[in-house]
Short mmCIF file of C-alpha atoms in Angstrom, two decimals:
data_model
loop_
_atom_site.label_atom_id
_atom_site.label_comp_id
_atom_site.label_asym_id
_atom_site.label_seq_id
_atom_site.Cartn_x
_atom_site.Cartn_y
_atom_site.Cartn_z
CA MET J 1 -62.81 54.49 -28.45
CA GLY J 2 -64.46 55.57 -31.69
CA ASP J 3 -64.27 54.33 -35.26
CA PHE J 4 -61.63 56.38 -36.98
CA SER J 5 -61.91 54.58 -40.33
CA SER J 6 -64.54 56.91 -41.81
CA SER J 7 -62.29 59.98 -41.44
CA ASN J 8 -59.11 58.23 -42.44
CA ASP J 9 -58.05 59.43 -45.91
CA LEU J 10 -55.10 57.06 -46.20
CA PRO J 11 -55.50 54.11 -48.58
CA LYS J 12 -55.75 50.85 -46.67
CA ASP J 13 -52.61 49.41 -48.26
CA LEU J 14 -50.56 52.46 -47.31
CA MET J 15 -51.95 52.49 -43.77
CA MET J 16 -51.07 48.80 -43.40
CA GLU J 17 -47.56 49.44 -44.70
CA ILE J 18 -47.03 52.21 -42.16
CA LEU J 19 -48.34 50.16 -39.26
CA LEU J 20 -46.25 47.11 -40.15
CA ASN J 21 -43.05 49.14 -39.88
CA LEU J 22 -43.83 50.64 -36.47
CA PRO J 23 -42.29 49.36 -33.21
CA VAL J 24 -44.47 47.43 -30.78
CA LYS J 25 -44.58 50.33 -28.31
CA SER J 26 -46.22 52.58 -30.91
CA LEU J 27 -48.68 49.90 -32.02
CA LEU J 28 -49.80 49.35 -28.44
CA ARG J 29 -50.66 53.06 -28.23
CA PHE J 30 -52.42 53.07 -31.59
CA LYS J 31 -54.74 50.25 -30.51
CA SER J 32 -56.70 52.91 -28.60
CA VAL J 33 -57.20 55.15 -31.66
CA CYS J 34 -60.32 53.37 -32.93
CA LYS J 35 -62.09 50.03 -32.96
CA SER J 36 -60.89 49.09 -36.44
CA TRP J 37 -57.22 49.69 -35.54
CA TYR J 38 -57.66 47.76 -32.30
CA ALA J 39 -59.11 44.78 -34.19
CA LEU J 40 -56.43 44.98 -36.89
CA ILE J 41 -53.42 45.17 -34.53
CA ASN J 42 -54.87 42.38 -32.37
CA SER J 43 -55.48 40.05 -35.32
CA ASN J 44 -53.31 36.96 -35.80
CA LYS J 45 -52.73 37.94 -39.42
CA PHE J 46 -51.31 41.35 -38.51
CA ILE J 47 -49.19 39.91 -35.67
CA THR J 48 -47.65 37.38 -38.07
CA MET J 49 -47.08 39.95 -40.81
CA HIS J 50 -45.45 42.36 -38.34
CA LEU J 51 -43.11 39.62 -37.07
CA ASP J 52 -42.20 38.56 -40.62
CA ARG J 53 -41.50 42.17 -41.60
CA SER J 54 -39.22 42.60 -38.60
CA ARG J 55 -37.30 39.46 -39.62
CA ARG J 56 -36.87 40.64 -43.21
CA ASN J 57 -35.65 44.06 -42.03
CA ASN J 58 -33.17 42.47 -39.58
CA LYS J 59 -34.72 44.19 -36.57
CA GLU J 60 -32.89 41.84 -34.25
CA SER J 61 -31.46 43.06 -30.99
CA ILE J 62 -29.16 41.16 -28.65
CA LEU J 63 -30.48 40.36 -25.19
CA ILE J 64 -27.62 39.86 -22.75
CA LYS J 65 -28.02 37.84 -19.57
CA ARG J 66 -25.34 38.63 -17.03
CA PHE J 67 -24.03 36.36 -14.28
CA ASN J 68 -21.98 37.18 -11.22
CA SER J 69 -21.09 34.42 -8.81
CA GLU J 70 -20.93 36.89 -5.93
CA SER J 71 -24.50 38.20 -6.32
CA SER J 72 -27.68 36.23 -6.92
CA GLN J 73 -29.31 39.41 -8.21
CA SER J 74 -27.29 39.14 -11.40
CA LYS J 75 -29.53 36.26 -12.50
CA ALA J 76 -32.06 38.88 -13.55
CA SER J 77 -29.58 41.44 -14.81
CA LEU J 78 -30.43 41.99 -18.47
CA SER J 79 -29.13 44.39 -21.06
CA MET J 80 -30.19 44.91 -24.66
CA ILE J 81 -28.05 45.97 -27.61
CA SER J 82 -30.34 47.83 -29.99
CA HIS J 83 -30.54 46.85 -33.65
CA ASN J 84 -30.78 50.54 -34.59
CA ASP J 85 -27.51 51.96 -33.32
CA SER J 86 -25.83 49.19 -31.28
CA SER J 87 -26.42 51.20 -28.10
CA CYS J 88 -26.70 49.23 -24.88
CA SER J 89 -29.33 49.75 -22.20
CA GLY J 90 -30.78 47.91 -19.24
CA VAL J 91 -34.02 45.97 -19.63
CA ASP J 92 -36.97 46.58 -17.35
CA VAL J 93 -38.47 43.15 -16.67
CA TYR J 94 -42.06 43.35 -15.43
CA LEU J 95 -43.25 40.21 -13.68
CA GLY J 96 -45.98 41.57 -11.44
CA ILE J 97 -47.79 38.25 -11.32
CA LEU J 98 -45.12 36.93 -8.96
CA GLY J 99 -46.32 39.17 -6.16
CA ASN J 100 -43.72 39.21 -3.42
CA SER J 101 -41.53 36.65 -5.18
CA SER J 102 -38.32 38.07 -6.55
CA VAL J 103 -37.43 38.14 -10.22
CA TYR J 104 -33.86 37.52 -9.09
CA ASP J 105 -34.78 33.92 -8.30
CA LEU J 106 -35.45 33.25 -11.98
CA GLU J 107 -33.17 32.15 -14.81
CA LEU J 108 -33.75 33.36 -18.36
CA SER J 109 -33.76 29.97 -20.04
CA ALA J 110 -34.99 30.52 -23.60
CA ASN J 111 -36.63 32.96 -25.99
CA CYS J 112 -38.54 32.78 -29.27
CA ASP J 113 -40.36 35.51 -31.23
CA GLY J 114 -40.11 38.02 -28.42
CA ILE J 115 -41.38 35.63 -25.74
CA ILE J 116 -39.02 35.06 -22.82
CA PHE J 117 -39.11 31.84 -20.81
CA TYR J 118 -37.98 32.18 -17.20
CA SER J 119 -37.54 29.26 -14.81
CA ASN J 120 -37.02 28.81 -11.10
CA TYR J 121 -34.91 25.65 -11.01
CA SER J 122 -35.06 25.26 -7.25
CA GLN J 123 -38.85 25.53 -6.95
CA GLY J 124 -39.83 24.16 -10.37
CA TYR J 125 -42.13 26.88 -11.69
CA SER J 126 -41.70 28.97 -14.86
CA VAL J 127 -42.86 32.31 -16.22
CA LEU J 128 -43.56 33.33 -19.80
CA CYS J 129 -43.13 37.01 -20.59
CA ASN J 130 -43.44 39.14 -23.71
CA LEU J 131 -40.94 41.91 -22.94
CA ALA J 132 -42.44 44.37 -25.42
CA THR J 133 -46.13 44.03 -24.45
CA ARG J 134 -45.36 43.27 -20.76
CA GLU J 135 -47.81 40.39 -20.84
CA THR J 136 -46.88 37.56 -18.44
CA ILE J 137 -48.28 34.23 -17.33
CA LEU J 138 -47.19 31.88 -14.58
CA VAL J 139 -46.66 28.37 -15.89
CA PRO J 140 -47.82 25.85 -13.29
CA ASP J 141 -45.49 23.37 -11.73
CA THR J 142 -45.87 19.71 -12.56
CA SER J 143 -46.29 17.08 -9.88
CA SER J 144 -44.34 14.02 -10.96
CA GLY J 145 -44.61 12.40 -7.55
CA ASN J 146 -40.92 11.51 -7.68
CA ASP J 147 -38.97 13.13 -4.86
CA SER J 148 -35.64 12.07 -6.36
CA SER J 149 -36.17 13.99 -9.61
CA TYR J 150 -35.03 17.54 -10.26
CA LEU J 151 -35.49 20.09 -13.03
CA TYR J 152 -32.60 19.67 -15.45
CA SER J 153 -33.31 21.63 -18.63
CA VAL J 154 -36.04 23.80 -20.11
CA ALA J 155 -36.62 25.08 -23.64
CA PHE J 156 -39.11 27.10 -25.65
CA GLY J 157 -39.93 27.32 -29.36
CA TYR J 158 -42.51 27.27 -32.14
CA ASP J 159 -44.22 24.21 -33.60
CA LEU J 160 -44.09 24.98 -37.33
CA LYS J 161 -46.62 22.32 -38.32
CA ASN J 162 -49.36 22.93 -35.76
CA HIS J 163 -48.65 26.64 -35.29
CA ARG J 164 -48.31 26.50 -31.51
CA TYR J 165 -45.71 27.82 -29.12
CA LYS J 166 -44.43 25.10 -26.81
CA ALA J 167 -42.24 24.86 -23.74
CA VAL J 168 -40.28 21.72 -22.91
CA ARG J 169 -39.04 20.72 -19.47
CA ILE J 170 -36.79 17.80 -18.71
CA THR J 171 -36.44 16.42 -15.22
CA LYS J 172 -33.75 13.96 -14.26
CA SER J 173 -33.80 11.17 -11.69
CA ARG J 174 -31.62 8.29 -10.62
CA ARG J 175 -32.23 4.79 -11.83
CA ASP J 176 -30.56 1.51 -10.94
CA ASN J 177 -26.77 1.33 -10.97
CA ASP J 178 -25.13 -0.32 -13.94
CA ARG J 179 -23.57 -3.48 -12.44
CA ARG J 180 -21.05 -3.82 -15.25
CA THR J 181 -19.56 -0.34 -14.86
CA SER J 182 -20.65 0.56 -11.29
CA MET J 183 -22.02 3.82 -12.74
CA VAL J 184 -25.15 5.51 -11.41
CA ARG J 185 -27.36 5.93 -14.45
CA MET J 186 -29.90 8.71 -14.78
CA SER J 187 -33.26 8.72 -16.52
CA TYR J 188 -35.14 11.61 -18.07
CA ASN J 189 -38.77 12.61 -17.85
CA VAL J 190 -39.99 14.93 -20.61
CA GLU J 191 -43.04 17.19 -20.49
CA VAL J 192 -44.49 19.69 -22.95
CA TYR J 193 -46.51 22.82 -22.24
CA THR J 194 -48.54 24.16 -25.18
CA LEU J 195 -49.27 27.85 -24.93
CA GLY J 196 -52.89 28.39 -23.95
CA THR J 197 -53.46 25.01 -22.27
CA TYR J 198 -52.14 25.96 -18.80
CA SER J 199 -50.93 22.44 -18.07
CA TRP J 200 -47.96 20.17 -18.71
CA ARG J 201 -48.31 16.77 -20.33
CA GLN J 202 -45.83 13.94 -20.42
CA VAL J 203 -44.44 12.78 -23.76
CA ASN J 204 -42.56 9.67 -24.80
CA ASN J 205 -39.03 9.85 -23.46
CA GLY J 206 -37.97 6.32 -24.34
CA LYS J 207 -35.70 7.34 -27.19
CA LEU J 208 -33.99 10.02 -25.13
CA ASN J 209 -33.18 7.47 -22.43
CA SER J 210 -31.79 5.05 -25.00
CA LEU J 211 -29.69 7.35 -27.18
CA ASN J 212 -26.54 5.27 -26.92
CA SER J 213 -26.06 6.13 -23.25
CA ARG J 214 -25.67 9.83 -24.00
CA GLN J 215 -26.45 12.63 -21.59
CA ILE J 216 -27.87 15.93 -22.78
CA SER J 217 -25.84 19.05 -22.08
CA ALA J 218 -25.98 20.76 -18.73
CA PRO J 219 -28.86 23.06 -17.76
CA HIS J 220 -29.39 26.22 -19.84
CA GLY J 221 -27.96 24.45 -22.88
CA SER J 222 -31.07 24.29 -25.10
CA PHE J 223 -31.12 25.99 -28.51
CA TYR J 224 -34.20 26.56 -30.68
CA PHE J 225 -34.02 26.43 -34.47
CA ASN J 226 -36.36 25.43 -37.30
CA GLY J 227 -39.18 24.08 -35.13
CA ALA J 228 -36.92 21.96 -32.94
CA ILE J 229 -34.95 22.13 -29.69
CA HIS J 230 -31.26 21.16 -29.74
CA TRP J 231 -28.85 20.04 -27.02
CA LYS J 232 -25.32 18.70 -27.05
CA GLY J 233 -25.31 14.97 -26.41
CA PHE J 234 -22.31 13.78 -24.43
CA PRO J 235 -21.34 10.12 -23.92
CA GLU J 236 -21.46 8.89 -20.35
CA ARG J 237 -17.82 7.78 -20.59
CA PRO J 238 -15.71 10.82 -19.68
CA ASP J 239 -12.84 9.65 -21.91
CA SER J 240 -14.94 9.74 -25.10
CA ASN J 241 -15.23 12.69 -27.49
CA ASP J 242 -18.09 11.12 -29.44
CA ILE J 243 -20.68 13.87 -29.08
CA VAL J 244 -23.80 14.42 -31.16
CA ILE J 245 -26.68 16.89 -31.34
CA ILE J 246 -29.85 15.66 -29.63
CA VAL J 247 -32.97 17.09 -31.26
CA PHE J 248 -36.57 17.31 -30.05
CA ASN J 249 -39.01 18.06 -32.87
CA LEU J 250 -41.84 20.23 -31.52
CA SER J 251 -44.32 18.99 -34.15
CA ASP J 252 -44.14 15.20 -33.69
CA GLU J 253 -42.63 15.52 -30.19
CA GLU J 254 -39.99 12.89 -30.89
CA PHE J 255 -36.25 12.82 -30.18
CA ASP J 256 -33.57 12.21 -32.78
CA ILE J 257 -29.84 12.69 -33.37
CA ILE J 258 -27.97 14.94 -35.80
CA PRO J 259 -24.30 13.95 -36.34
CA LEU J 260 -21.66 16.65 -36.06
CA PRO J 261 -18.92 17.37 -38.61
CA ASP J 262 -15.95 15.09 -38.10
CA ASP J 263 -13.60 17.96 -37.20
CA VAL J 264 -15.76 19.52 -34.47
CA LYS J 265 -14.56 19.22 -30.89
CA PRO J 266 -16.70 18.73 -27.76
CA PHE J 267 -16.52 22.37 -26.71
CA MET J 268 -18.63 23.65 -29.57
CA HIS J 269 -21.50 26.15 -29.60
CA PHE J 270 -24.75 26.44 -31.55
CA LEU J 271 -25.41 29.41 -33.85
CA VAL J 272 -27.65 30.45 -36.72
CA TRP J 273 -25.57 31.34 -39.75
CA ASP J 274 -27.25 32.87 -42.80
CA ARG J 275 -30.53 31.15 -41.79
CA SER J 276 -28.80 27.79 -41.45
CA PHE J 277 -28.13 25.76 -38.32
CA ALA J 278 -24.45 26.09 -37.43
CA VAL J 279 -21.83 25.15 -34.84
CA SER J 280 -18.52 26.73 -33.96
CA HIS J 281 -15.42 25.61 -32.13
CA VAL J 282 -11.88 26.80 -31.51
CA THR J 283 -8.87 25.04 -33.01
CA HIS J 284 -5.26 25.54 -31.99
CA ARG J 285 -2.86 24.83 -34.84
CA ASN J 286 -0.15 27.31 -35.88
CA HIS J 287 -2.47 29.95 -34.42
CA SER J 288 -5.89 29.94 -32.78
CA LEU J 289 -8.91 29.96 -35.06
CA LEU J 290 -12.65 29.92 -34.52
CA ASP J 291 -14.18 27.63 -37.16
CA ILE J 292 -17.86 27.91 -38.09
CA PHE J 293 -19.66 25.02 -39.80
CA ALA J 294 -23.15 25.49 -41.28
CA MET J 295 -25.58 22.69 -42.14
CA LYS J 296 -26.76 23.68 -45.61
CA GLU J 297 -29.46 20.98 -45.61
CA TYR J 298 -30.90 20.65 -42.13
CA GLY J 299 -30.47 17.17 -40.65
CA VAL J 300 -28.07 15.91 -43.36
CA LYS J 301 -24.54 15.29 -42.09
CA GLU J 302 -23.00 15.48 -45.57
CA SER J 303 -24.22 19.07 -45.90
CA TRP J 304 -21.99 20.41 -43.09
CA THR J 305 -19.72 23.05 -44.64
CA LYS J 306 -17.03 25.20 -43.08
CA VAL J 307 -18.15 28.74 -43.87
CA PHE J 308 -15.69 30.83 -41.91
CA ALA J 309 -12.49 30.77 -39.86
CA ILE J 310 -11.74 33.73 -37.60
CA GLU J 311 -8.30 34.35 -36.17
CA ILE J 312 -8.74 35.05 -32.46
CA GLY J 313 -5.23 36.26 -31.78
CA HIS J 314 -4.29 37.10 -28.19
CA PHE J 315 -7.61 36.07 -26.61
CA ILE J 316 -7.08 33.23 -24.14
CA PHE J 317 -10.80 32.42 -24.01
CA VAL J 318 -13.36 32.84 -26.80
CA ARG J 319 -16.99 31.79 -26.76
CA PRO J 320 -19.35 32.84 -29.59
CA LEU J 321 -22.78 33.73 -28.25
CA ALA J 322 -24.86 34.82 -31.24
CA VAL J 323 -24.75 35.89 -34.89
CA TRP J 324 -26.31 39.31 -35.42
CA LYS J 325 -27.28 41.34 -38.48
CA ASN J 326 -25.95 38.52 -40.70
CA ASN J 327 -22.42 39.91 -40.49
CA GLU J 328 -21.56 40.32 -36.80
CA ILE J 329 -20.80 37.74 -34.15
CA VAL J 330 -21.13 38.50 -30.45
CA PHE J 331 -18.32 36.90 -28.42
CA GLU J 332 -17.54 36.47 -24.79
CA ILE J 333 -13.76 36.74 -24.45
CA MET J 334 -10.98 36.93 -21.93
CA ASP J 335 -8.08 39.08 -23.02
CA ASP J 336 -4.49 38.06 -22.40
CA LYS J 337 -3.98 41.48 -20.78
CA ASP J 338 -6.89 40.99 -18.36
CA ARG J 339 -7.08 37.43 -17.06
CA ILE J 340 -9.76 38.19 -14.46
CA ASN J 341 -12.76 39.70 -16.24
CA PHE J 342 -14.75 38.39 -19.17
CA GLN J 343 -15.75 40.93 -21.80
CA LEU J 344 -18.26 41.17 -24.63
CA VAL J 345 -17.07 42.02 -28.12
CA THR J 346 -18.54 41.92 -31.61
CA TYR J 347 -16.68 40.76 -34.69
CA ASN J 348 -17.64 42.32 -38.03
CA LEU J 349 -17.14 39.77 -40.79
CA LYS J 350 -16.86 42.34 -43.56
CA ARG J 351 -14.31 44.56 -41.82
CA GLN J 352 -12.74 41.60 -39.97
CA GLU J 353 -12.36 43.54 -36.75
CA PHE J 354 -13.37 43.27 -33.11
CA LYS J 355 -15.23 45.95 -31.17
CA LYS J 356 -15.78 46.05 -27.40
CA LEU J 357 -19.32 46.40 -26.07
CA GLN J 358 -19.75 48.69 -23.11
CA ILE J 359 -21.41 46.34 -20.65
CA LEU J 360 -19.96 46.60 -17.19
CA GLY J 361 -19.43 44.37 -14.22
CA PRO J 362 -20.39 40.73 -14.78
CA LEU J 363 -18.13 37.74 -14.86
CA LEU J 364 -20.04 35.64 -17.39
CA PHE J 365 -22.54 36.27 -20.18
CA LYS J 366 -25.18 34.59 -22.26
CA ALA J 367 -26.71 36.22 -25.34
CA TYR J 368 -29.98 35.69 -27.16
CA VAL J 369 -30.98 37.09 -30.53
CA TYR J 370 -34.15 38.96 -29.61
CA MET J 371 -36.88 40.46 -31.77
CA GLU J 372 -39.79 42.32 -30.22
CA SER J 373 -43.23 41.12 -31.23
CA LEU J 374 -46.95 41.46 -30.59
CA VAL J 375 -47.32 37.71 -30.05
CA PRO J 376 -49.77 37.21 -27.16
CA ILE J 377 -49.05 34.55 -24.59
CA LYS J 378 -52.47 34.07 -23.06
CA SER J 379 -55.21 31.83 -24.47
CA ARG J 380 -55.98 34.04 -27.47
CA GLY J 381 -52.40 33.56 -28.67
CA GLU J 382 -52.24 29.78 -28.71
CA SER J 383 -52.25 29.80 -32.52
CA ILE J 384 -50.38 32.31 -34.63
CA ALA J 385 -50.60 30.97 -38.18
#
């Protein structure tokens, strides 16, 4: 590897502009051109600028996780809808560090800035993977010493204050029965893994266990936004519709509650709408509508605003999965004409029309807004400021 800078006639600003607009695959190749390019592309400043440029240019793809109850292999079945032309292709997931262990035993649980967080719920270990750079690390298991506990939910996101990527894992265990209601109450144990530390540490879970007897949503229900992890918070009483949003701030590592709009029903879903935190739910009045509420001022209940209502017509099941390109929503639907198979469609807000996505086979879907990045996940990447 030589130093190409002396023979490079391009002005530095122009060279930087060109590099910042290149895909990760090209940048990985160009790291071998010369020492100065290697140092530049590996620098935290360039990695951050490249990620910011991708965000501004809406270089977001949709990563689709596919489920099939008849085949465990579908747990690892991933497809990606390209931001360039909306074409769909399979994703090659490289997890060589697992040796003989199968990637099919893992669940894709979360993603942030191109980093994918996989978990094995039965055995308790997790894997972090940058799909674009193919860098992976095995996250160690934690030994709580409590045989009655089990892994309940995992999450991953970015601490905006301390500039660290963090994973969160919540285990659940039984505690004493409530004598008044004869209910078996559960308690949570919360641990945080900071990228680069290679160990989990326990954090204060007192507030989570005392949030008005609410239970966080089922596994795989975490949602990252604005430096915090979000879950639906359901009351323990099955006859109550009083749900809230339970929030874990990655900076102060404390739990809190965000109230929902008064009109939102329990079967709602989290979205990002025009860079605001949002929820959606289906209403059935004279006809079926999907309502979307955005929180214009994050954390302030009074700022919830209905921003859109989409008529869903003959669909007998509609579940929004992600907002893409600022004007398209990816839905999982079941058509009245086909009451067996779930399908993926996009809805274009400007044209107000649905379009089927050509993804074959699975029964159920989950979608993540994905953006490739150079963010490293080993010790040198513990701070990307």
